[in-house]
mmCIF file of C-alpha atoms and ligand atoms in Angstrom:
data_model
loop_
_atom_site.group_PDB
_atom_site.id
_atom_site.type_symbol
_atom_site.label_atom_id
_atom_site.label_comp_id
_atom_site.label_asym_id
_atom_site.label_seq_id
_atom_site.Cartn_x
_atom_site.Cartn_y
_atom_site.Cartn_z
ATOM 1 C CA MET A 290 27.904 9.988 -47.985
ATOM 2 C CA LEU A 291 26.946 8.034 -44.547
ATOM 3 C CA GLN A 292 29.236 6.112 -43.095
ATOM 4 C CA THR A 293 27.384 2.594 -42.856
ATOM 5 C CA ASP A 294 29.767 0.111 -41.163
ATOM 6 C CA ASN A 295 29.467 1.650 -37.496
ATOM 7 C CA LEU A 296 25.772 1.430 -38.014
ATOM 8 C CA ILE A 297 24.890 -1.829 -38.918
ATOM 9 C CA PRO A 298 24.560 -4.928 -36.435
ATOM 10 C CA ASP A 299 27.043 -8.032 -37.557
ATOM 11 C CA PHE A 300 23.747 -10.430 -37.836
ATOM 12 C CA ILE A 301 22.618 -7.495 -40.561
ATOM 13 C CA ASN A 302 25.886 -7.119 -42.463
ATOM 14 C CA LYS A 303 25.914 -11.000 -42.855
ATOM 15 C CA GLN A 304 21.934 -11.021 -44.396
ATOM 16 C CA ILE A 305 23.333 -8.054 -46.583
ATOM 17 C CA THR A 306 26.163 -10.141 -47.899
ATOM 18 C CA GLN A 307 23.476 -12.806 -48.766
ATOM 19 C CA ALA A 308 21.361 -10.245 -50.245
ATOM 20 C CA VAL A 309 23.919 -9.420 -52.747
ATOM 21 C CA MET A 310 24.917 -13.302 -53.933
ATOM 22 C CA SER A 311 20.967 -13.392 -54.074
ATOM 23 C CA LEU A 312 21.107 -10.454 -56.465
ATOM 24 C CA ARG A 313 23.874 -11.556 -58.218
ATOM 25 C CA SER A 314 21.952 -15.055 -59.216
ATOM 26 C CA GLY A 315 19.012 -12.545 -60.508
ATOM 27 C CA ASN A 316 16.757 -12.708 -57.426
ATOM 28 C CA VAL A 317 14.763 -9.884 -56.155
ATOM 29 C CA VAL A 318 15.782 -8.746 -52.465
ATOM 30 C CA ALA A 319 13.421 -6.614 -50.167
ATOM 31 C CA PHE A 320 15.354 -4.003 -48.198
ATOM 32 C CA PRO A 321 14.645 -0.761 -45.960
ATOM 33 C CA THR A 322 15.074 2.832 -47.247
ATOM 34 C CA GLU A 323 14.491 5.694 -45.232
ATOM 35 C CA THR A 324 11.069 6.481 -47.199
ATOM 36 C CA VAL A 325 9.658 2.719 -47.747
ATOM 37 C CA TYR A 326 10.657 -0.852 -48.424
ATOM 38 C CA GLY A 327 11.929 -1.320 -51.813
ATOM 39 C CA LEU A 328 11.570 -4.652 -53.417
ATOM 40 C CA GLY A 329 15.010 -4.666 -55.743
ATOM 41 C CA ALA A 330 16.570 -6.339 -58.575
ATOM 42 C CA ASP A 331 19.760 -5.748 -60.306
ATOM 43 C CA ILE A 332 19.278 -3.295 -63.448
ATOM 44 C CA SER A 333 21.782 -5.463 -65.361
ATOM 45 C CA GLN A 334 19.803 -8.606 -65.252
ATOM 46 C CA PRO A 335 16.394 -8.401 -67.440
ATOM 47 C CA GLN A 336 14.919 -11.898 -65.536
ATOM 48 C CA ALA A 337 15.467 -10.136 -62.086
ATOM 49 C CA ILE A 338 13.704 -6.979 -63.737
ATOM 50 C CA GLN A 339 10.855 -9.243 -65.301
ATOM 51 C CA LYS A 340 10.390 -10.849 -61.888
ATOM 52 C CA ILE A 341 9.516 -7.620 -60.042
ATOM 53 C CA PHE A 342 6.885 -6.999 -62.318
ATOM 54 C CA GLU A 343 5.751 -10.395 -61.570
ATOM 55 C CA ILE A 344 5.887 -10.091 -57.895
ATOM 56 C CA LYS A 345 4.526 -6.741 -57.580
ATOM 57 C CA GLY A 346 1.772 -7.356 -60.118
ATOM 58 C CA ARG A 347 2.714 -4.243 -61.920
ATOM 59 C CA PRO A 348 2.141 -3.620 -65.409
ATOM 60 C CA SER A 349 6.010 -3.938 -67.258
ATOM 61 C CA SER A 350 4.972 -0.123 -68.729
ATOM 62 C CA HIS A 351 5.216 1.556 -65.545
ATOM 63 C CA PRO A 352 9.034 2.764 -65.243
ATOM 64 C CA LEU A 353 11.346 1.637 -61.796
ATOM 65 C CA ILE A 354 12.895 3.875 -59.902
ATOM 66 C CA VAL A 355 16.910 3.369 -60.224
ATOM 67 C CA HIS A 356 18.739 3.439 -57.172
ATOM 68 C CA PHE A 357 22.425 3.839 -56.907
ATOM 69 C CA ALA A 358 25.410 4.586 -53.882
ATOM 70 C CA ASN A 359 27.754 7.103 -55.078
ATOM 71 C CA LEU A 360 26.977 10.987 -56.621
ATOM 72 C CA SER A 361 30.668 10.123 -58.677
ATOM 73 C CA GLU A 362 28.156 7.896 -60.673
ATOM 74 C CA LEU A 363 25.511 10.160 -61.570
ATOM 75 C CA GLU A 364 26.929 10.828 -65.083
ATOM 76 C CA PHE A 365 27.086 6.960 -65.630
ATOM 77 C CA TRP A 366 23.632 6.890 -64.990
ATOM 78 C CA ALA A 367 22.056 9.878 -66.696
ATOM 79 C CA GLU A 368 23.193 12.285 -69.621
ATOM 80 C CA ASN A 369 22.519 16.262 -70.220
ATOM 81 C CA ILE A 370 22.180 16.535 -66.506
ATOM 82 C CA PRO A 371 20.910 20.176 -66.077
ATOM 83 C CA ALA A 372 22.455 22.993 -63.454
ATOM 84 C CA THR A 373 19.409 22.459 -60.992
ATOM 85 C CA ALA A 374 19.883 18.653 -60.803
ATOM 86 C CA TRP A 375 23.246 18.648 -59.876
ATOM 87 C CA ILE A 376 22.311 21.364 -56.958
ATOM 88 C CA LEU A 377 19.122 18.826 -56.023
ATOM 89 C CA ALA A 378 21.486 16.113 -55.726
ATOM 90 C CA GLN A 379 24.144 17.360 -54.156
ATOM 91 C CA HIS A 380 22.251 18.643 -51.450
ATOM 92 C CA PHE A 381 19.715 16.065 -50.887
ATOM 93 C CA TRP A 382 20.919 12.802 -51.903
ATOM 94 C CA PRO A 383 21.515 10.500 -49.832
ATOM 95 C CA GLY A 384 17.855 11.246 -49.251
ATOM 96 C CA PRO A 385 14.521 11.083 -50.172
ATOM 97 C CA LEU A 386 14.466 12.545 -53.581
ATOM 98 C CA THR A 387 14.261 11.014 -57.223
ATOM 99 C CA LEU A 388 15.864 13.180 -60.020
ATOM 100 C CA ILE A 389 14.026 12.529 -63.456
ATOM 101 C CA LEU A 390 16.860 12.802 -66.046
ATOM 102 C CA THR A 391 17.687 11.484 -69.873
ATOM 103 C CA LYS A 392 18.489 7.838 -69.256
ATOM 104 C CA SER A 393 22.226 6.929 -70.482
ATOM 105 C CA ASN A 394 22.904 3.862 -72.353
ATOM 106 C CA HIS A 395 23.543 1.894 -69.016
ATOM 107 C CA ILE A 396 19.703 1.945 -68.104
ATOM 108 C CA PRO A 397 17.678 -0.467 -70.094
ATOM 109 C CA LEU A 398 14.418 0.145 -71.347
ATOM 110 C CA SER A 399 12.879 -2.491 -69.586
ATOM 111 C CA VAL A 400 13.409 -0.220 -66.012
ATOM 112 C CA THR A 401 12.341 2.991 -67.712
ATOM 113 C CA GLY A 402 8.941 1.670 -69.235
ATOM 114 C CA GLY A 403 10.381 2.024 -72.653
ATOM 115 C CA GLN A 404 10.601 5.883 -71.903
ATOM 116 C CA GLU A 405 14.302 7.805 -72.766
ATOM 117 C CA THR A 406 14.082 9.339 -68.856
ATOM 118 C CA VAL A 407 14.925 7.605 -65.761
ATOM 119 C CA GLY A 408 14.026 7.997 -62.159
ATOM 120 C CA LEU A 409 17.269 8.343 -60.428
ATOM 121 C CA ARG A 410 18.064 8.423 -56.365
ATOM 122 C CA ILE A 411 20.550 7.641 -53.874
ATOM 123 C CA PRO A 412 18.688 6.336 -50.313
ATOM 124 C CA ARG A 413 19.729 7.099 -47.434
ATOM 125 C CA HIS A 414 19.305 4.254 -44.823
ATOM 126 C CA PRO A 415 22.476 2.694 -44.133
ATOM 127 C CA ILE A 416 21.095 -0.840 -44.943
ATOM 128 C CA ALA A 417 20.469 0.111 -48.349
ATOM 129 C CA LEU A 418 23.735 2.224 -49.115
ATOM 130 C CA LYS A 419 25.807 -1.147 -47.961
ATOM 131 C CA LEU A 420 23.660 -3.336 -50.101
ATOM 132 C CA LEU A 421 24.500 -0.894 -53.178
ATOM 133 C CA GLU A 422 28.025 -0.408 -52.239
ATOM 134 C CA GLN A 423 28.258 -4.217 -51.880
ATOM 135 C CA LEU A 424 26.807 -5.457 -54.874
ATOM 136 C CA GLY A 425 29.643 -3.237 -56.611
ATOM 137 C CA SER A 426 30.543 0.275 -58.475
ATOM 138 C CA CYS A 427 28.593 1.103 -61.491
ATOM 139 C CA LYS A 428 25.631 -1.492 -60.370
ATOM 140 C CA ALA A 429 22.502 -0.491 -59.539
ATOM 141 C CA LEU A 430 19.201 -1.457 -58.320
ATOM 142 C CA ALA A 431 15.618 -0.951 -59.622
ATOM 143 C CA ALA A 432 13.151 -0.715 -56.598
ATOM 144 C CA PRO A 433 9.489 -0.222 -56.456
ATOM 145 C CA SER A 434 7.731 -0.039 -52.944
ATOM 146 C CA ALA A 435 7.514 -3.490 -51.741
ATOM 147 C CA ASN A 436 3.897 -3.521 -51.909
ATOM 148 C CA ARG A 437 1.338 -5.420 -54.257
ATOM 149 C CA PHE A 438 0.590 -2.863 -57.081
ATOM 150 C CA GLY A 439 -2.061 0.048 -56.340
ATOM 151 C CA PHE A 440 -1.981 -0.737 -52.478
ATOM 152 C CA VAL A 441 -0.214 1.116 -49.795
ATOM 153 C CA SER A 442 3.264 0.866 -49.408
ATOM 154 C CA PRO A 443 5.227 -0.695 -46.724
ATOM 155 C CA THR A 444 7.221 1.096 -43.579
ATOM 156 C CA ILE A 445 8.090 -1.907 -41.327
ATOM 157 C CA ALA A 446 9.944 -5.570 -42.529
ATOM 158 C CA ASP A 447 6.622 -7.072 -41.307
ATOM 159 C CA HIS A 448 4.559 -5.314 -44.116
ATOM 160 C CA VAL A 449 6.906 -6.810 -47.081
ATOM 161 C CA LYS A 450 6.641 -10.406 -44.900
ATOM 162 C CA ASN A 451 2.859 -10.351 -44.980
ATOM 163 C CA ALA A 452 2.713 -9.886 -48.433
ATOM 164 C CA PHE A 453 5.751 -11.585 -50.376
ATOM 165 C CA ASN A 454 7.198 -14.002 -47.684
ATOM 166 C CA ASP A 455 7.142 -16.958 -50.218
ATOM 167 C CA LYS A 456 8.002 -15.039 -53.235
ATOM 168 C CA ILE A 457 11.522 -13.369 -51.816
ATOM 169 C CA GLU A 458 14.423 -15.166 -50.355
ATOM 170 C CA VAL A 459 15.720 -12.311 -48.528
ATOM 171 C CA ILE A 460 13.866 -9.683 -46.626
ATOM 172 C CA LEU A 461 16.334 -7.276 -44.937
ATOM 173 C CA ASP A 462 14.776 -5.604 -41.633
ATOM 174 C CA GLY A 463 15.837 -2.049 -41.017
ATOM 175 C CA GLY A 464 13.127 -1.036 -38.468
ATOM 176 C CA PRO A 465 10.139 1.044 -39.375
ATOM 177 C CA CYS A 466 10.928 3.735 -41.936
ATOM 178 C CA GLU A 467 12.252 7.121 -40.527
ATOM 179 C CA VAL A 468 10.143 9.227 -43.553
ATOM 180 C CA GLY A 469 7.516 6.732 -43.935
ATOM 181 C CA LEU A 470 6.065 8.304 -47.615
ATOM 182 C CA GLU A 471 7.910 7.900 -50.744
ATOM 183 C CA SER A 472 10.602 10.041 -52.280
ATOM 184 C CA THR A 473 9.877 13.164 -53.716
ATOM 185 C CA ILE A 474 9.947 12.657 -57.440
ATOM 186 C CA VAL A 475 11.560 15.744 -59.596
ATOM 187 C CA SER A 476 11.412 15.987 -63.131
ATOM 188 C CA CYS A 477 14.277 18.175 -64.313
ATOM 189 C CA ILE A 478 13.814 16.870 -68.002
ATOM 190 C CA ASP A 479 12.879 20.429 -69.685
ATOM 191 C CA LYS A 480 14.270 23.614 -68.283
ATOM 192 C CA ASP A 481 11.410 24.035 -65.658
ATOM 193 C CA VAL A 482 11.730 21.876 -62.358
ATOM 194 C CA THR A 483 8.488 20.266 -61.597
ATOM 195 C CA ILE A 484 7.349 18.092 -59.117
ATOM 196 C CA LEU A 485 5.720 14.807 -60.608
ATOM 197 C CA ARG A 486 5.441 13.218 -56.725
ATOM 198 C CA PRO A 487 5.140 15.060 -53.415
ATOM 199 C CA GLY A 488 6.980 13.205 -50.871
ATOM 200 C CA GLY A 489 9.409 12.836 -48.510
ATOM 201 C CA ILE A 490 11.188 16.568 -49.274
ATOM 202 C CA SER A 491 8.810 19.412 -49.083
ATOM 203 C CA VAL A 492 8.414 21.823 -51.804
ATOM 204 C CA LEU A 493 9.331 24.751 -50.089
ATOM 205 C CA SER A 494 12.795 23.425 -49.420
ATOM 206 C CA ILE A 495 13.296 22.708 -53.073
ATOM 207 C CA GLU A 496 12.067 25.806 -53.554
ATOM 208 C CA ASN A 497 14.122 27.734 -50.937
ATOM 209 C CA LEU A 498 17.338 25.684 -52.450
ATOM 210 C CA LEU A 499 16.926 26.506 -55.866
ATOM 211 C CA GLN A 500 15.862 30.375 -54.934
ATOM 212 C CA GLN A 501 13.032 29.454 -57.841
ATOM 213 C CA LYS A 502 9.164 28.753 -57.624
ATOM 214 C CA VAL A 503 8.903 25.342 -59.252
ATOM 215 C CA SER A 504 5.472 23.588 -60.334
ATOM 216 C CA VAL A 505 3.796 20.905 -58.851
ATOM 217 C CA LYS A 506 2.007 18.113 -61.067
ATOM 218 C CA SER A 507 -0.636 15.873 -59.679
ATOM 219 C CA GLN A 508 -1.796 14.385 -63.101
ATOM 220 C CA ASN A 509 1.082 15.128 -65.742
ATOM 221 C CA LYS A 510 1.827 14.270 -69.188
ATOM 222 C CA ILE A 511 4.906 12.314 -67.869
ATOM 223 C CA ARG A 512 3.817 8.615 -67.609
ATOM 224 C CA THR A 513 3.752 8.325 -63.617
ATOM 225 C CA PRO A 514 1.268 5.430 -62.478
ATOM 226 C CA GLY A 515 2.031 6.357 -58.756
ATOM 227 C CA SER A 516 -0.075 9.628 -59.730
ATOM 228 C CA LEU A 517 -3.194 7.358 -60.885
ATOM 229 C CA SER A 518 -5.827 8.146 -58.821
ATOM 230 C CA SER A 519 -6.767 5.187 -57.312
ATOM 231 C CA HIS A 520 -3.262 4.316 -55.927
ATOM 232 C CA TYR A 521 -2.325 3.569 -52.455
ATOM 233 C CA ALA A 522 -5.440 2.632 -51.523
ATOM 234 C CA THR A 523 -6.843 0.554 -48.404
ATOM 235 C CA ALA A 524 -9.024 -2.430 -48.860
ATOM 236 C CA THR A 525 -11.237 -0.258 -46.350
ATOM 237 C CA PRO A 526 -13.044 2.471 -48.078
ATOM 238 C CA LEU A 527 -11.654 5.715 -47.086
ATOM 239 C CA GLU A 528 -13.653 9.130 -46.761
ATOM 240 C CA ILE A 529 -12.171 12.417 -46.376
ATOM 241 C CA CYS A 530 -13.893 14.641 -43.853
ATOM 242 C CA GLN A 531 -13.030 18.527 -44.824
ATOM 243 C CA SER A 532 -13.422 19.889 -41.222
ATOM 244 C CA SER A 533 -13.257 18.819 -37.436
ATOM 245 C CA GLU A 534 -17.188 19.515 -37.273
ATOM 246 C CA SER A 535 -17.842 16.870 -40.525
ATOM 247 C CA LEU A 536 -16.278 14.455 -38.877
ATOM 248 C CA PHE A 537 -17.658 14.276 -36.058
ATOM 249 C CA SER A 538 -21.136 14.367 -37.800
ATOM 250 C CA ARG A 539 -20.250 11.972 -40.261
ATOM 251 C CA SER A 540 -19.248 9.661 -37.256
ATOM 252 C CA PHE A 541 -22.413 9.850 -35.891
ATOM 253 C CA ASP A 542 -24.215 9.487 -39.124
ATOM 254 C CA LEU A 543 -22.540 6.208 -39.463
ATOM 255 C CA LEU A 544 -22.608 4.788 -36.301
ATOM 256 C CA GLN A 545 -26.291 5.228 -36.504
ATOM 257 C CA GLN A 546 -26.699 3.020 -39.680
ATOM 258 C CA GLY A 547 -24.480 0.481 -37.660
ATOM 259 C CA ILE A 548 -21.206 0.789 -39.956
ATOM 260 C CA ARG A 549 -18.105 -0.139 -37.919
ATOM 261 C CA THR A 550 -16.335 3.004 -38.307
ATOM 262 C CA ALA A 551 -12.495 4.394 -37.856
ATOM 263 C CA VAL A 552 -11.493 7.826 -37.465
ATOM 264 C CA ILE A 553 -8.324 9.489 -37.871
ATOM 265 C CA THR A 554 -7.755 13.038 -36.820
ATOM 266 C CA ARG A 555 -5.399 15.635 -35.727
ATOM 267 C CA SER A 556 -7.248 18.115 -33.952
ATOM 268 C CA ILE A 557 -9.938 16.603 -31.701
ATOM 269 C CA HIS A 558 -8.539 15.573 -28.716
ATOM 270 C CA LEU A 559 -12.112 14.240 -27.184
ATOM 271 C CA ILE A 560 -15.183 12.769 -28.684
ATOM 272 C CA PRO A 561 -17.539 13.167 -26.285
ATOM 273 C CA MET A 562 -20.036 10.072 -26.044
ATOM 274 C CA LEU A 563 -17.788 8.052 -28.647
ATOM 275 C CA ASN A 564 -15.247 5.737 -26.653
ATOM 276 C CA SER A 565 -12.915 3.015 -28.786
ATOM 277 C CA ASN A 566 -14.987 0.037 -29.038
ATOM 278 C CA ASP A 567 -15.342 -2.988 -31.770
ATOM 279 C CA LYS A 568 -17.854 -0.691 -33.648
ATOM 280 C CA PHE A 569 -15.909 2.528 -33.177
ATOM 281 C CA HIS A 570 -12.127 3.716 -33.005
ATOM 282 C CA TYR A 571 -10.393 6.523 -32.853
ATOM 283 C CA ILE A 572 -6.941 7.568 -33.476
ATOM 284 C CA LEU A 573 -5.367 10.750 -32.484
ATOM 285 C CA MET A 574 -2.447 11.421 -35.205
ATOM 286 C CA PRO A 575 0.272 14.206 -35.008
ATOM 287 C CA ASN A 576 -0.731 17.395 -36.115
ATOM 288 C CA ASP A 577 2.551 17.783 -37.987
ATOM 289 C CA PRO A 578 3.044 16.941 -41.754
ATOM 290 C CA VAL A 579 6.430 15.076 -40.779
ATOM 291 C CA ALA A 580 5.298 13.297 -38.043
ATOM 292 C CA PHE A 581 1.833 12.081 -39.521
ATOM 293 C CA GLY A 582 3.396 10.924 -42.751
ATOM 294 C CA LYS A 583 5.632 9.176 -40.698
ATOM 295 C CA ASP A 584 2.717 7.084 -39.301
ATOM 296 C CA LEU A 585 0.431 7.321 -41.779
ATOM 297 C CA TYR A 586 1.377 4.047 -43.673
ATOM 298 C CA ALA A 587 1.334 1.764 -40.797
ATOM 299 C CA THR A 588 -1.788 3.308 -39.520
ATOM 300 C CA LEU A 589 -3.965 3.096 -42.571
ATOM 301 C CA ARG A 590 -2.364 -0.780 -42.797
ATOM 302 C CA LYS A 591 -3.722 -1.604 -38.961
ATOM 303 C CA LEU A 592 -7.159 -0.328 -39.387
ATOM 304 C CA ASP A 593 -7.207 -2.207 -42.508
ATOM 305 C CA ASP A 594 -6.630 -5.372 -40.445
ATOM 306 C CA ALA A 595 -9.087 -4.604 -38.141
ATOM 307 C CA ASN A 596 -11.735 -5.196 -40.343
ATOM 308 C CA PHE A 597 -13.639 -1.850 -40.133
ATOM 309 C CA GLU A 598 -16.167 -0.696 -42.778
ATOM 310 C CA ARG A 599 -15.019 2.779 -43.108
ATOM 311 C CA ILE A 600 -12.141 4.769 -42.505
ATOM 312 C CA LEU A 601 -13.002 8.584 -41.702
ATOM 313 C CA VAL A 602 -9.910 11.329 -41.809
ATOM 314 C CA GLU A 603 -9.707 14.713 -41.114
ATOM 315 C CA ALA A 604 -8.422 16.577 -43.984
ATOM 316 C CA PRO A 605 -4.958 17.733 -43.378
ATOM 317 C CA PRO A 606 -4.809 21.490 -44.157
ATOM 318 C CA ASP A 607 -4.749 23.383 -47.206
ATOM 319 C CA ASP A 608 -0.590 24.317 -46.887
ATOM 320 C CA LEU A 609 2.222 22.962 -48.845
ATOM 321 C CA GLU A 610 3.806 21.489 -45.799
ATOM 322 C CA TRP A 611 0.858 19.219 -46.112
ATOM 323 C CA LEU A 612 1.085 18.280 -49.856
ATOM 324 C CA ALA A 613 2.567 14.790 -49.801
ATOM 325 C CA VAL A 614 0.314 13.564 -46.769
ATOM 326 C CA ALA A 615 -3.113 15.176 -48.866
ATOM 327 C CA ASP A 616 -1.598 13.520 -51.917
ATOM 328 C CA ARG A 617 -1.615 10.098 -50.534
ATOM 329 C CA LEU A 618 -5.052 10.467 -48.529
ATOM 330 C CA SER A 619 -6.689 11.882 -51.804
ATOM 331 C CA ARG A 620 -5.445 8.722 -53.561
ATOM 332 C CA ALA A 621 -6.468 6.260 -51.024
ATOM 333 C CA SER A 622 -9.831 8.089 -50.487
ATOM 334 C CA TYR A 623 -10.628 7.672 -54.554
ATOM 335 C CA SER A 624 -12.107 4.217 -55.056
ATOM 336 C CA PHE A 625 -14.872 5.584 -52.588
ATOM 337 C CA THR A 626 -15.841 9.175 -53.283
ATOM 338 C CA SER A 627 -15.725 8.006 -56.933
ATOM 339 C CA LYS A 628 -18.309 5.709 -56.631
HETATM 340 O O1 LIG B 133 10.304 6.375 -52.075
HETATM 341 C C1 LIG B 133 10.313 5.884 -52.927
HETATM 342 O O2 LIG B 133 10.804 6.625 -54.226
HETATM 343 C C2 LIG B 133 10.280 4.252 -52.767
HETATM 344 C C3 LIG B 133 11.519 3.497 -52.363
HETATM 345 C C4 LIG B 133 11.274 1.965 -52.493
HETATM 346 O O3 LIG B 133 12.820 4.118 -53.141
HETATM 347 N N1 LIG B 133 10.272 3.914 -54.337
HETATM 348 C C5 LIG B 133 8.967 4.140 -54.975
HETATM 349 O O4 LIG B 133 8.738 3.117 -56.195
HETATM 350 O O5 LIG B 133 7.835 4.829 -54.682
HETATM 351 P P1 LIG B 133 7.498 3.043 -57.027
HETATM 352 O O6 LIG B 133 7.746 2.156 -58.180
HETATM 353 O O7 LIG B 133 6.253 2.499 -56.197
HETATM 354 O O8 LIG B 133 7.400 4.334 -57.315
HETATM 355 C C6 LIG B 133 8.201 5.129 -58.548
HETATM 356 C C7 LIG B 133 7.279 6.201 -59.567
HETATM 357 C C8 LIG B 133 6.145 5.609 -59.975
HETATM 358 O O9 LIG B 133 4.985 6.689 -59.685
HETATM 359 C C9 LIG B 133 6.607 5.911 -61.619
HETATM 360 O O10 LIG B 133 5.621 6.237 -62.473
HETATM 361 C C10 LIG B 133 7.606 7.202 -61.244
HETATM 362 O O11 LIG B 133 8.091 7.134 -59.925
HETATM 363 N N2 LIG B 133 8.816 6.759 -62.291
HETATM 364 C C11 LIG B 133 9.800 6.026 -62.401
HETATM 365 N N3 LIG B 133 10.520 6.526 -63.564
HETATM 366 C C12 LIG B 133 10.408 7.646 -63.742
HETATM 367 C C13 LIG B 133 10.273 8.584 -65.586
HETATM 368 N N4 LIG B 133 11.345 8.123 -66.028
HETATM 369 N N5 LIG B 133 9.198 9.306 -65.529
HETATM 370 C C14 LIG B 133 8.217 9.632 -64.934
HETATM 371 N N6 LIG B 133 8.172 8.884 -63.483
HETATM 372 C C15 LIG B 133 8.850 7.865 -63.182
HETATM 373 MG MG1 LIG B 134 4.631 2.221 -55.254
#
């Protein structure tokens, strides 16, 4: 468990106390996690859960992740916990891992979209942990990412403010999220361990810990709306170019057609003759999956706000370490490439 007290300034501690009061009165509050910002509600208050779905514009059949603070409470929230789940929880919590387990009676069906399974996670951000600890023992927060349904998740408090300022009493500001992509969702329901959403913890580190291969399902039978292809979309159509050469030639094509284009690349350090201007903008992202993932959503949002007509992205390497980034980019590009 992280020691949260020394890490949080006094004025934030006051806001956390305010947030706890707001949660106890049945309101929704936004808070930072190490992955993305979440919209939290006390799971024991049905109207508060209802508010999450309303504010996000999310269908109430879509299950929410339940966040709690202490590993000792895992058996309070879940039943029939397999040994692999304990190993994963002990190693990666607090951290960007969500475990799908059989729910206990303490988890209302309104949180799980009517399913008998629940997504559980202990987040690592000190503000999230302090909020959960102050809420009390055997209390938990259902918290989806704090974005409107289908859009890019927020990684700074301003992203949340821009979307929901009028609808949420308290938005706790914990600065930019350390990971920047959502948690890795791992189903431990059957004997097999299955990754339902790649994320902040890599497949390789899970396999290394468990000393076994795990399967990765992008289109799974278990309902995970986050795995619908059009999720995480930008408003600007986003196109993936498979190589730096195709990125280069596509940029020229679009510019010749007069289409205002933004380009995200990892490897082309200079695009000769194409300087950034109001018709063309060029961003060199880190050629490292963790650093790329951390900046991805904020970069997509900036480009969306800058009113480009097209975003071109150089495809990430076909490599397990890049899986979470590749997953989010392919979902963001879907609405364009499917037309
Ligand atoms: O990093 C994260 O996980 C962030 C932060 C705020 O913790 N939360 C987040 O929540 O990404 P959300 O609601 O945006 O995405 C949760 C995903 C959805 O795709 C949902 O379908 C899946 O988790 N999920 C939740 N409960 C599930 C269950 N019982 N079975 C299968 N999938 C589940
Ligand atoms: Mg989400």
